[in-house]
Short mmCIF file of C-alpha atoms in Angstrom, two decimals:
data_model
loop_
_atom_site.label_atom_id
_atom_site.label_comp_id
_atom_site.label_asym_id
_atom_site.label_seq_id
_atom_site.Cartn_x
_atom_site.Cartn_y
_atom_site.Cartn_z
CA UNK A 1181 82.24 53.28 41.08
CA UNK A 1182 79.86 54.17 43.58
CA UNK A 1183 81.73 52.41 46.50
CA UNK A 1184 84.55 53.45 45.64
CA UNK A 1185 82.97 57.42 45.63
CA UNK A 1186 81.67 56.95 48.75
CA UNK A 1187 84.76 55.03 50.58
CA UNK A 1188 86.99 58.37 49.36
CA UNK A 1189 84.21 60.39 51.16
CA UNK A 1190 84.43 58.36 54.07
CA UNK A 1191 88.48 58.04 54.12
CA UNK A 1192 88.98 62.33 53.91
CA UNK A 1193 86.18 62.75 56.40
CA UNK A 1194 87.75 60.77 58.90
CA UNK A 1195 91.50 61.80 57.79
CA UNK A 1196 90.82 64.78 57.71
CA UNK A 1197 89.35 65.00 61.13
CA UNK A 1198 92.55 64.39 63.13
CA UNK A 1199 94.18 66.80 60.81
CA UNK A 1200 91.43 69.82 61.82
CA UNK A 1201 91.68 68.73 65.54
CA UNK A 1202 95.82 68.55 65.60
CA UNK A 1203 95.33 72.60 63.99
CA UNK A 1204 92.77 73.21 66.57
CA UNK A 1205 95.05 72.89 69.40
CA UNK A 1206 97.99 74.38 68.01
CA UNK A 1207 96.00 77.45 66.83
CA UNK A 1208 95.20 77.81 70.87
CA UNK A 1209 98.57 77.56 71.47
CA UNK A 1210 99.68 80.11 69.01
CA UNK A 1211 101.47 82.00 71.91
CA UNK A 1212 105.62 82.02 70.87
CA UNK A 1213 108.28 82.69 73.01
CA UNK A 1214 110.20 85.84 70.76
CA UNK A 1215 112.78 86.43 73.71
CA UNK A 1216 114.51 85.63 76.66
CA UNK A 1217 115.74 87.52 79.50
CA UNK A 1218 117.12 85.72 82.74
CA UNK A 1219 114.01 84.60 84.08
CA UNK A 1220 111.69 86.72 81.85
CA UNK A 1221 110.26 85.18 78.74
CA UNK A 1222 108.78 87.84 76.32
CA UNK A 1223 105.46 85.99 74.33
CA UNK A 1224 103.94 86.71 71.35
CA UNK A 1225 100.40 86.80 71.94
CA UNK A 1226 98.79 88.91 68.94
CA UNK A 1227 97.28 85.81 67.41
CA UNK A 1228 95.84 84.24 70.94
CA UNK A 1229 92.35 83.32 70.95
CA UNK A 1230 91.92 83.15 74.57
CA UNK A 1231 91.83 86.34 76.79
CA UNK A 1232 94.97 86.67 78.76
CA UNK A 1233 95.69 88.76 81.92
CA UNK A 1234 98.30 89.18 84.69
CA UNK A 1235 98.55 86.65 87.37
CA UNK A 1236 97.72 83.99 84.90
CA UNK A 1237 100.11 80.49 84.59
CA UNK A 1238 101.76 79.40 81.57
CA UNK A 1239 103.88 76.95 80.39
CA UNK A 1240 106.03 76.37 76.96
CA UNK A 1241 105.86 73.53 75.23
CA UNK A 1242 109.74 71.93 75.14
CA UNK A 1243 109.08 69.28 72.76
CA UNK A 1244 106.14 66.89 71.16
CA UNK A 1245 105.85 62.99 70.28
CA UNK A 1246 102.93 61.10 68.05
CA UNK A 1247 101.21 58.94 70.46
CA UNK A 1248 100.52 55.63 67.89
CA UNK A 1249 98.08 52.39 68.94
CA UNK A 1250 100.69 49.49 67.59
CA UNK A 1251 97.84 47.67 66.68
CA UNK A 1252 95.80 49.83 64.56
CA UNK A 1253 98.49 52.33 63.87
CA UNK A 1254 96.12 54.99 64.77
CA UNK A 1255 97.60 58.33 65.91
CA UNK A 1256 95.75 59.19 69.20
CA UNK A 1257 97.59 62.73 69.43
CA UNK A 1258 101.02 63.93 70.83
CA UNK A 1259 102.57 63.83 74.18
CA UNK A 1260 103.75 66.69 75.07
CA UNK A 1261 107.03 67.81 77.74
CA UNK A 1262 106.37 71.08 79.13
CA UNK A 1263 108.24 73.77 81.22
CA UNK A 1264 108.02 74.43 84.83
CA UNK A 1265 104.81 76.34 84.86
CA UNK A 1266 105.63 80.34 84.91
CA UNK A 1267 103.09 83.41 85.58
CA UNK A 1268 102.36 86.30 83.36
CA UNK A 1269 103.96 89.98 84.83
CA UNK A 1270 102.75 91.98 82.34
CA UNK A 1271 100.26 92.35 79.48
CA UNK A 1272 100.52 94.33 76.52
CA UNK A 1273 98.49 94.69 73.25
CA UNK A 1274 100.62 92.25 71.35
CA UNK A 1275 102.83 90.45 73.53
CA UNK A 1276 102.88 89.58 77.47
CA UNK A 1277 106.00 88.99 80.44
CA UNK A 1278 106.41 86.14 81.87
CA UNK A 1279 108.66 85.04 84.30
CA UNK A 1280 109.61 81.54 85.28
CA UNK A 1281 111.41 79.83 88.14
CA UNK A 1282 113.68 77.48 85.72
CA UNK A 1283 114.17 78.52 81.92
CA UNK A 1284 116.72 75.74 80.77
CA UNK A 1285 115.22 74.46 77.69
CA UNK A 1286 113.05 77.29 76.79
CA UNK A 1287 114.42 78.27 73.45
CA UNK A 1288 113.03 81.31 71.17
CA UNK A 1289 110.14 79.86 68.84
CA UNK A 1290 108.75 77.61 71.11
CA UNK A 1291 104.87 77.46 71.73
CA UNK A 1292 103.51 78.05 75.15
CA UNK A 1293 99.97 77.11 76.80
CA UNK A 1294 98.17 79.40 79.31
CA UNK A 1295 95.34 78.36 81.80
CA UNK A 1296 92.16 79.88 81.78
CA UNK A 1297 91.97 83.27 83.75
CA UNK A 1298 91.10 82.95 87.18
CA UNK A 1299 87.90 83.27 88.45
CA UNK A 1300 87.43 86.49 90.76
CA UNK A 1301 86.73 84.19 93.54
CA UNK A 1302 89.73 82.19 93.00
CA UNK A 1303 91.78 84.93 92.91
CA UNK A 1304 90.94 86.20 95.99
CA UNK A 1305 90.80 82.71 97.64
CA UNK A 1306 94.98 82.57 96.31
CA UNK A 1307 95.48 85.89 97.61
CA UNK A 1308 94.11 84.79 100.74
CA UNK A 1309 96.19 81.63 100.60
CA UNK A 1310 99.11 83.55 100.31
CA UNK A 1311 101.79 82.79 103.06
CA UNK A 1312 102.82 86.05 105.53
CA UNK A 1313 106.17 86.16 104.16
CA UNK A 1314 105.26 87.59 100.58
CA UNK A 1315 104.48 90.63 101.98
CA UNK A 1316 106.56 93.46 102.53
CA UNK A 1317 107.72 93.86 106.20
CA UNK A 1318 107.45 97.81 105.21
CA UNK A 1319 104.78 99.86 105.65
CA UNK A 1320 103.77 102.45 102.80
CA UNK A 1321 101.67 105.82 102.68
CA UNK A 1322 100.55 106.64 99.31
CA UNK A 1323 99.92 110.56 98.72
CA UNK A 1324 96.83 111.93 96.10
CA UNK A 1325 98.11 111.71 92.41
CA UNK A 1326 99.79 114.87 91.15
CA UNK A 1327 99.29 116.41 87.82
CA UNK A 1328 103.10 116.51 87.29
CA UNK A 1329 105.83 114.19 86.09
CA UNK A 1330 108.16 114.55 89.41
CA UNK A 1331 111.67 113.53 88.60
CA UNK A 1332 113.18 114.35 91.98
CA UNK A 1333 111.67 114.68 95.69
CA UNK A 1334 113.36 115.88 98.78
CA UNK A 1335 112.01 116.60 102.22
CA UNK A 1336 113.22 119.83 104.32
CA UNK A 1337 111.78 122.63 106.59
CA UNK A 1338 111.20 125.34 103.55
CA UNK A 1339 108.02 126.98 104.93
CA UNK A 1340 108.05 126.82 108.63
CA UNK A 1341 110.74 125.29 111.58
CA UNK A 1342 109.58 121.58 111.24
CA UNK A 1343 107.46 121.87 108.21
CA UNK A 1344 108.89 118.28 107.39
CA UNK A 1345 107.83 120.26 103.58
CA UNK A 1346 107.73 117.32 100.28
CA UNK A 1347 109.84 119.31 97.95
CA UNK A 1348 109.43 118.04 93.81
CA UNK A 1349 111.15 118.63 90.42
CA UNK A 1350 108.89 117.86 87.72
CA UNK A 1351 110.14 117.13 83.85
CA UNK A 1352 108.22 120.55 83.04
CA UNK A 1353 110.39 122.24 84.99
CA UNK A 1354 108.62 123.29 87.91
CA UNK A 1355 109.95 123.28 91.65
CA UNK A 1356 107.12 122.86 94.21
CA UNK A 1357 107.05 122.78 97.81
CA UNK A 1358 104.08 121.10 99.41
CA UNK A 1359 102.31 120.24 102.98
CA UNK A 1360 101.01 116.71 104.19
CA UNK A 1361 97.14 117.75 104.94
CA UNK A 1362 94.15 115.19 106.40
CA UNK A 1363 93.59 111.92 104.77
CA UNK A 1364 96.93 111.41 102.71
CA UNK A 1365 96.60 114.53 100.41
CA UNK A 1366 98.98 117.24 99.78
CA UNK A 1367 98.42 120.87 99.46
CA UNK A 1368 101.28 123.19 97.78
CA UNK A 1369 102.66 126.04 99.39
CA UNK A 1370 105.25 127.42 97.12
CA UNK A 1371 106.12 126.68 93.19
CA UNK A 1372 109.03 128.17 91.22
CA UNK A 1373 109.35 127.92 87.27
CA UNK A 1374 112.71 127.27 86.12
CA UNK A 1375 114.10 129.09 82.84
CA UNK A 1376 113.02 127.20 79.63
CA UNK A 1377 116.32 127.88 78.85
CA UNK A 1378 117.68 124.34 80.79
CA UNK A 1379 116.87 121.02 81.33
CA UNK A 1380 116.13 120.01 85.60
CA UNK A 1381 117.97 117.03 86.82
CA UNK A 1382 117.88 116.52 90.68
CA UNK A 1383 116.66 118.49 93.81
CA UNK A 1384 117.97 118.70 97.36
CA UNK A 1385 117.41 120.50 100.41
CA UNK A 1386 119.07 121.26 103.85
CA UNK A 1387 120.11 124.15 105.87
CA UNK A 1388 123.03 124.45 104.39
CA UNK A 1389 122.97 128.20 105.69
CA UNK A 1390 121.52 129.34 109.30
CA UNK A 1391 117.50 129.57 108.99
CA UNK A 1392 115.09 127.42 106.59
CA UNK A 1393 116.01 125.04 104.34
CA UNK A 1394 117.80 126.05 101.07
CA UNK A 1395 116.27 123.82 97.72
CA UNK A 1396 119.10 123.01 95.18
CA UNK A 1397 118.51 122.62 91.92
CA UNK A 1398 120.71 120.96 89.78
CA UNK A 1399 120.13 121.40 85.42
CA UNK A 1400 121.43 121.27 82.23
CA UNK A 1401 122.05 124.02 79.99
CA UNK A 1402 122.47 122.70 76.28
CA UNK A 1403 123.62 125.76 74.90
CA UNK A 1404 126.24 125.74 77.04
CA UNK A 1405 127.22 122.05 77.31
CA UNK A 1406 127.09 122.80 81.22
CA UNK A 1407 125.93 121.74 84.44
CA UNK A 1408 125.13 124.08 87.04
CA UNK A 1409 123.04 124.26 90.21
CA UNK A 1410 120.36 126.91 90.97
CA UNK A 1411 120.21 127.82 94.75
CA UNK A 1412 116.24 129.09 95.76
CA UNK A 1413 115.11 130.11 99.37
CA UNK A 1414 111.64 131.28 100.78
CA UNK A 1415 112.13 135.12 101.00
CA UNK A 1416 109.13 136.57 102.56
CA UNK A 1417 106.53 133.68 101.44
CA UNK A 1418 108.09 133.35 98.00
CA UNK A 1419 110.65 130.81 96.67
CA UNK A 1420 113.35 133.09 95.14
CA UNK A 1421 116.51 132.03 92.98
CA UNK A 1422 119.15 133.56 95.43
CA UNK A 1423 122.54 131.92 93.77
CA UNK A 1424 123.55 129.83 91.02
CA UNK A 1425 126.87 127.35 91.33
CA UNK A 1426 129.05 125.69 88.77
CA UNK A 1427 128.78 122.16 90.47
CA UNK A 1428 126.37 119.52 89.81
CA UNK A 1429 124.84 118.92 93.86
CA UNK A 1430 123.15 116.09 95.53
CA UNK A 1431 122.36 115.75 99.08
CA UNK A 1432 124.15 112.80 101.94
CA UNK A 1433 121.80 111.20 104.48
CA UNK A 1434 118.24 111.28 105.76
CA UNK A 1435 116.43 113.96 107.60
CA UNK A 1436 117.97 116.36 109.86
CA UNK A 1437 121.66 114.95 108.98
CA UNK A 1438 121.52 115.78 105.45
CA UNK A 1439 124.54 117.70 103.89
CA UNK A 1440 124.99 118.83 100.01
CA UNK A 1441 127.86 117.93 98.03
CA UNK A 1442 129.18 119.41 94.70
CA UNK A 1443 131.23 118.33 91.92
CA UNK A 1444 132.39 119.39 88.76
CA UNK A 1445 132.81 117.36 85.05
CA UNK A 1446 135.43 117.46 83.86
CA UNK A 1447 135.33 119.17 80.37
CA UNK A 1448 137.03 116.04 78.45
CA UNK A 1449 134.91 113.50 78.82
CA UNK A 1450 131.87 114.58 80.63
CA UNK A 1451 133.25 112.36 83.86
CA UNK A 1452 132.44 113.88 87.45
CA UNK A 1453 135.20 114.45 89.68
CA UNK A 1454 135.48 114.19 93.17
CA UNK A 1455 132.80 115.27 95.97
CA UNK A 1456 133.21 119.04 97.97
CA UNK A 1457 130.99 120.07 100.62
CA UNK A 1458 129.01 122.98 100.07
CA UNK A 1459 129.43 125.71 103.18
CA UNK A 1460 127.76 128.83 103.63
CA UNK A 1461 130.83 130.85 104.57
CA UNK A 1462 131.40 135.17 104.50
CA UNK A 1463 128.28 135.46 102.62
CA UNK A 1464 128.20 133.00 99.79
CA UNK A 1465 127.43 129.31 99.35
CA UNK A 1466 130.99 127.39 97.92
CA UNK A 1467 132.88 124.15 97.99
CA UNK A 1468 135.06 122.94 100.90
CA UNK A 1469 138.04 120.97 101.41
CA UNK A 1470 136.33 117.91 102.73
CA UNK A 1471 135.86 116.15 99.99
CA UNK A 1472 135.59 112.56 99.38
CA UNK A 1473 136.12 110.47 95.82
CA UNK A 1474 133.36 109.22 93.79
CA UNK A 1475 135.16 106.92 91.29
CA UNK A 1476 134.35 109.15 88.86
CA UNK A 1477 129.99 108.43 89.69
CA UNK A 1478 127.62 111.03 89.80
CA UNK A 1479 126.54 112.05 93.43
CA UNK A 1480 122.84 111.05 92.52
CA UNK A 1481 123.45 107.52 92.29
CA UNK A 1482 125.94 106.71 95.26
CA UNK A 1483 125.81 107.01 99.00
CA UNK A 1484 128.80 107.23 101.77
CA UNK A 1485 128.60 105.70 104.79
CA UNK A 1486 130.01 102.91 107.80
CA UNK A 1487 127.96 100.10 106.11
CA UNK A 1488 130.18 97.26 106.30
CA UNK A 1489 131.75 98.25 110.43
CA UNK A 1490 131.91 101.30 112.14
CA UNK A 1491 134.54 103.74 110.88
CA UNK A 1492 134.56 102.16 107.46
CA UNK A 1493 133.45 105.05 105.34
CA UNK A 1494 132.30 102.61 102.63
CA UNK A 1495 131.01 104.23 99.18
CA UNK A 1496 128.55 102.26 97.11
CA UNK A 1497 127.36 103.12 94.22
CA UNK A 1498 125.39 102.03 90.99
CA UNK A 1499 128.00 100.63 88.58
CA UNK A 1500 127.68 100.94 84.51
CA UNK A 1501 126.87 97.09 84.62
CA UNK A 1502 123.71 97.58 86.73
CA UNK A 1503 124.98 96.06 89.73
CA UNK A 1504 125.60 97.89 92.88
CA UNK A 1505 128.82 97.71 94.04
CA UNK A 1506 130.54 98.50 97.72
CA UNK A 1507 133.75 99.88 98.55
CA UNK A 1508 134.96 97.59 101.55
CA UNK A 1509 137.47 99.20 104.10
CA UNK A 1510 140.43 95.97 102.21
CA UNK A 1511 139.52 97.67 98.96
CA UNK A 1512 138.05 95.07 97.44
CA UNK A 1513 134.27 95.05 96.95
CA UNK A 1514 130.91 93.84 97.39
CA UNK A 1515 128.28 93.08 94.70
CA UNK A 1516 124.85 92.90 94.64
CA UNK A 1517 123.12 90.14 92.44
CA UNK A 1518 120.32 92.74 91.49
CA UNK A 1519 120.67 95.18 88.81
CA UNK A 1520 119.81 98.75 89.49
CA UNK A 1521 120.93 100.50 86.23
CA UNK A 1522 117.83 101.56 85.24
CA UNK A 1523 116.40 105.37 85.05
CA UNK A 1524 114.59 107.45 82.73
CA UNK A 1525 116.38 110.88 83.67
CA UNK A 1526 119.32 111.28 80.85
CA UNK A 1527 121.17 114.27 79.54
CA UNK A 1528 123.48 114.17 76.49
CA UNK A 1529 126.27 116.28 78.00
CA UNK A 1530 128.97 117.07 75.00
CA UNK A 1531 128.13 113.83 73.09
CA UNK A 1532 127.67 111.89 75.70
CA UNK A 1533 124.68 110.11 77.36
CA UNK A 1534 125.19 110.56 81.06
CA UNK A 1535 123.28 108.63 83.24
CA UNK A 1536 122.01 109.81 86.46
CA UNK A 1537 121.07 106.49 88.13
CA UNK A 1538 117.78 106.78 91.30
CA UNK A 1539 119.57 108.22 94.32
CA UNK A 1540 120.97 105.30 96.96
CA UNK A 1541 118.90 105.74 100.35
CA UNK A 1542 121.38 104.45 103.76
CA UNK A 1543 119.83 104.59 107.00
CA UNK A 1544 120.50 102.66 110.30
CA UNK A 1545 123.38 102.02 113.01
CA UNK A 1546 127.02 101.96 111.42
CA UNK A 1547 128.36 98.11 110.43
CA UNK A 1548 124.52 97.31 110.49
CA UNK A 1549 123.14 99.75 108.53
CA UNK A 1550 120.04 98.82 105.65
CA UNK A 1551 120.59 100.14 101.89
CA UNK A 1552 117.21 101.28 100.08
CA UNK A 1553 117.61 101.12 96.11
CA UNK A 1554 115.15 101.78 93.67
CA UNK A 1555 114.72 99.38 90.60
CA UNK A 1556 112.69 100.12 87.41
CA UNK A 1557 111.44 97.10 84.97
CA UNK A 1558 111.77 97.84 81.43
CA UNK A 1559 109.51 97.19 78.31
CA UNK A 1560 111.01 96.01 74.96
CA UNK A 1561 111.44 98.92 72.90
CA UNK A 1562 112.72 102.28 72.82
CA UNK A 1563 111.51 105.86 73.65
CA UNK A 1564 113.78 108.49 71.99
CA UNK A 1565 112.75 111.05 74.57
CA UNK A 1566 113.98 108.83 77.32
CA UNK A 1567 116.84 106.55 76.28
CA UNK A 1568 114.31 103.30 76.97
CA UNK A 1569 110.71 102.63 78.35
CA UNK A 1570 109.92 101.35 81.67
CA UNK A 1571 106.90 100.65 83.24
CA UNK A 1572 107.17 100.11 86.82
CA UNK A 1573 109.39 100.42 89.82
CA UNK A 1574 110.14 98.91 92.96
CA UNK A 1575 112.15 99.69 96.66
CA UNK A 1576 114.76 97.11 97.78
CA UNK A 1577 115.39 96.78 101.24
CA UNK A 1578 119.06 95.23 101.53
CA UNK A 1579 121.33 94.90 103.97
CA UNK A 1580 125.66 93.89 103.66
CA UNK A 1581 125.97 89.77 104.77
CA UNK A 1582 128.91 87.41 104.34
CA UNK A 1583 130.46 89.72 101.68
CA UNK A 1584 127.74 90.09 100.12
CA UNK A 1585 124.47 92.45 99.51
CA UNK A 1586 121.82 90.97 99.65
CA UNK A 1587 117.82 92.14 99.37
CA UNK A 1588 115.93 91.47 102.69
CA UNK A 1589 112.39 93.19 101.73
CA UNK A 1590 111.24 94.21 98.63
CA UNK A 1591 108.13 97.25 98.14
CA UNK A 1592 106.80 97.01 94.45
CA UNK A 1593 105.22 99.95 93.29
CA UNK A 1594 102.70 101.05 90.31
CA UNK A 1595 104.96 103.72 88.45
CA UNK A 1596 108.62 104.25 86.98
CA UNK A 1597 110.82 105.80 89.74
CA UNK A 1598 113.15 108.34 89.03
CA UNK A 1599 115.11 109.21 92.49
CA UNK A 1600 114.64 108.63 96.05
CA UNK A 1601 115.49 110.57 99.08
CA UNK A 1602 115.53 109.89 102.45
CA UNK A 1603 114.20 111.89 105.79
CA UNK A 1604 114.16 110.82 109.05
CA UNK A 1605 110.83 108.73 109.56
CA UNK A 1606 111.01 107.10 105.65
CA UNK A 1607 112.25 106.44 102.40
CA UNK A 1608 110.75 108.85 99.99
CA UNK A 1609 109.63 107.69 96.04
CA UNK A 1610 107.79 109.23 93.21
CA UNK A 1611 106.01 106.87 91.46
CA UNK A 1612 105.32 107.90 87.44
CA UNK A 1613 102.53 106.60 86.65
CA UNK A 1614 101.45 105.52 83.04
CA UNK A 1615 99.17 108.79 82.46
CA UNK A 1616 101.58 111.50 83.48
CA UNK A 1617 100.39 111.64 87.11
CA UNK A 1618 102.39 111.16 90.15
CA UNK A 1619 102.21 109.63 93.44
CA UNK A 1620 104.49 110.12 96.63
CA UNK A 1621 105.42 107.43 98.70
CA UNK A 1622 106.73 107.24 101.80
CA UNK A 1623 107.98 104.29 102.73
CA UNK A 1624 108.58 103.87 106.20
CA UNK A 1625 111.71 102.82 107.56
#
């Protein structure tokens, strides 16, 4: 009786020991794949024991076999087949982005293992390791932080001839014109508060008139289901709303080649018609008769010019799918691979969700020109206020090859981008950063 008590003992210690070691590692492995996007895997990391951060490796476990002795039948563990190893984007309270060269096999469920947090000596040693050719060939100034959500920037002579004035729109509704002073900062020369009354949208600039700069407003009224455009100028040292038009206005082109264009939705179905030049002509700003169509796309999310040969007057634009698409001069039309569909600045416009995709920046000789397109990664989840959350942003560089466009240089940046405009030295961003601040960036062309 007492062998046999202490043999029992003996067999559940020892049984029991592979059992606690086999939970062991799957407990540090408790990170599960929850969804897939493309490249992306989303993980599940609320029950990981092990700190995990972004730049860190990972890789998911594709399947498991028993390794057994065939002598003494003794399990000596599992083998395991594991992914191409991927590297953690993003980190959030409960779950982390990852994104991986090669995700056949990966399949929702599936464990993943991550290696240990690098060292901050290592980290710098594989920054330093880093080939050339990772870095952007662009070179960025980054302006002091605003205390403003800026939706829409522009860049015009507003205060002086060749003021090269940063003009904003922030989400609270305030226009602000601002100088470039010593060491990257900005100090602001004029503000104007629009009526609480609509919602802003864009902002553009350019002399459409003889003189200064005018600032263009465009905003939503929701007690009116309309869209209208506020015109302000500097009278005497003071922005003042000098006109208001029934178009919805964007500016064409970089710098001192800028024009404004108007159009009007149609009342149906919320759909923007055609582009019309606005003119300063016997007194009052109004729409020519050079016009151009827009395929029914909002002015804020297209761009017209001789991309693919001189004299091609191409239009590309941001399609509904995401993808930027080209009008070639055969009709047909280009693609991009990218997706670009991806902005927090929405209206509902009579029932409708209308999308007013980051303004597309084109610069450079005609039938060689470069394309500059901003791109927002989102987070899983949804923020009423804004139609989906995002949490960063980034500049392609692209240019129109064998058919095709294709991204040449890429500039990441830390915050959500809402529109871009273009002057003559740079592409101009806003980037939104997570605590409400904002940060120009001029990206140099």
């Amino acid at each position: 009786m007492l062998y046999n008590y202490y043999m029992k003992k003996r067999f559940l210690r020892f049984s029991v020991l592979p059992v606690l070691l086999m939970i062991s590692a799957l407990c540090s492995a408790q990170i599960t794949v929850v969804r897939i996007d493309g490249k992306k895997i989303y993980l599940d990391t609320s029950s990981a024991k092990q700190s995990i951060e972004s730049g860190q490796y990972f890789k998911v476990i594709l399947s498991s076999e028993k390794l057994i002795n065939p002598k003494t039948g003794k399990n000596l563990g599992n083998i395991y087949q594991y992914s191409p190893e991927g590297k953690i984007t993003e980190v959030q309270p409960l779950y982390a982005v990852g994104e991986i060269s090669e995700p056949a096999g990966i399949a929702v469920g599936q464990e993943a293992v991550l290696e240990e947090p690098s060292t901050p000596a290592a980290a710098a040693a594989e920054s330093a390791a880093l080939p050339e050719t990772t870095q952007s060939l662009h070179q960025k100034i980054t302006y002091s932080p605003i205390d403003q959500e800026v939706i829409s920037i522009t860049e015009a002579d507003v205060a002086a001839p060749d003021a090269r004035n940063l003009i904003t729109l922030s989400s609270n509704r305030k226009v602000t014109v601002w100088n470039r002073v010593e060491g990257n900062g900005l100090e602001e020369v004029f503000s104007y508060s629009l009526p609480r009354s609509v919602e802003p949208v864009t902002v553009s600039a350019a002399p459409v008139k003889e003189g200064a700069s005018q600032i263009f407003v465009s905003v939503f009224s929701p007690s009116r289901d309309a869209i209208s455009t506020l015109v302000l100028e500097n009278e005497n040292g003071k922005l003042e709303k000098t006109d208001s038009l029934p178009y919805f206005m964007k500016e064409q082109g970089c710098g001192k080649n800028k024009t404004i264009w108007g159009q009007t939705a149609f009342i149906s179905d919320a759909k923007p018609g055609n582009a019309r030049q606005i003119v300063y002509e016997k007194g009052k700003f109004s729409a020519s008769k050079n016009t151009f169509s827009t395929r029914q796309n909002w002015l804020s999310g297209l761009a017209r010019y001789d991309i693919e040969k001189e004299g091609s007057d191409n239009l590309i634009y941001t399609s509904s799918t995401g993808a930027l698409q080209m009008i070639l001069s055969n009709g047909k039309r280009a693609e991009s691979k990218d997706l670009f569909a991806s902005s927090p600045n929405r209206v509902k416009y009579k029932q409708e969700i209308l999308k007013f995709y980051p303004s597309i920046q084109v610069f450079g000789p005609q039938g060689n020109a470069t394309i500059a397109a901003a791109e927002n990664d989102a987070k899983i989840g949804l923020l009423a206020k804004m139609f989906g959350q995002y949490q960063s942003g980034k500049i392609h560089f692209m240019k129109y090859e064998n058919g095709h466009l294709t991204v040449r240089d890429t500039v990441p940046l830390d915050g959500v981008v809402y529109d871009t405009a273009c002057s003559d030295q740079s592409i101009l961003a806003v980037e939104v950063l997570p605590s409400g601040q904002s940060r120009i960036v001029e990206i140099l062309k």
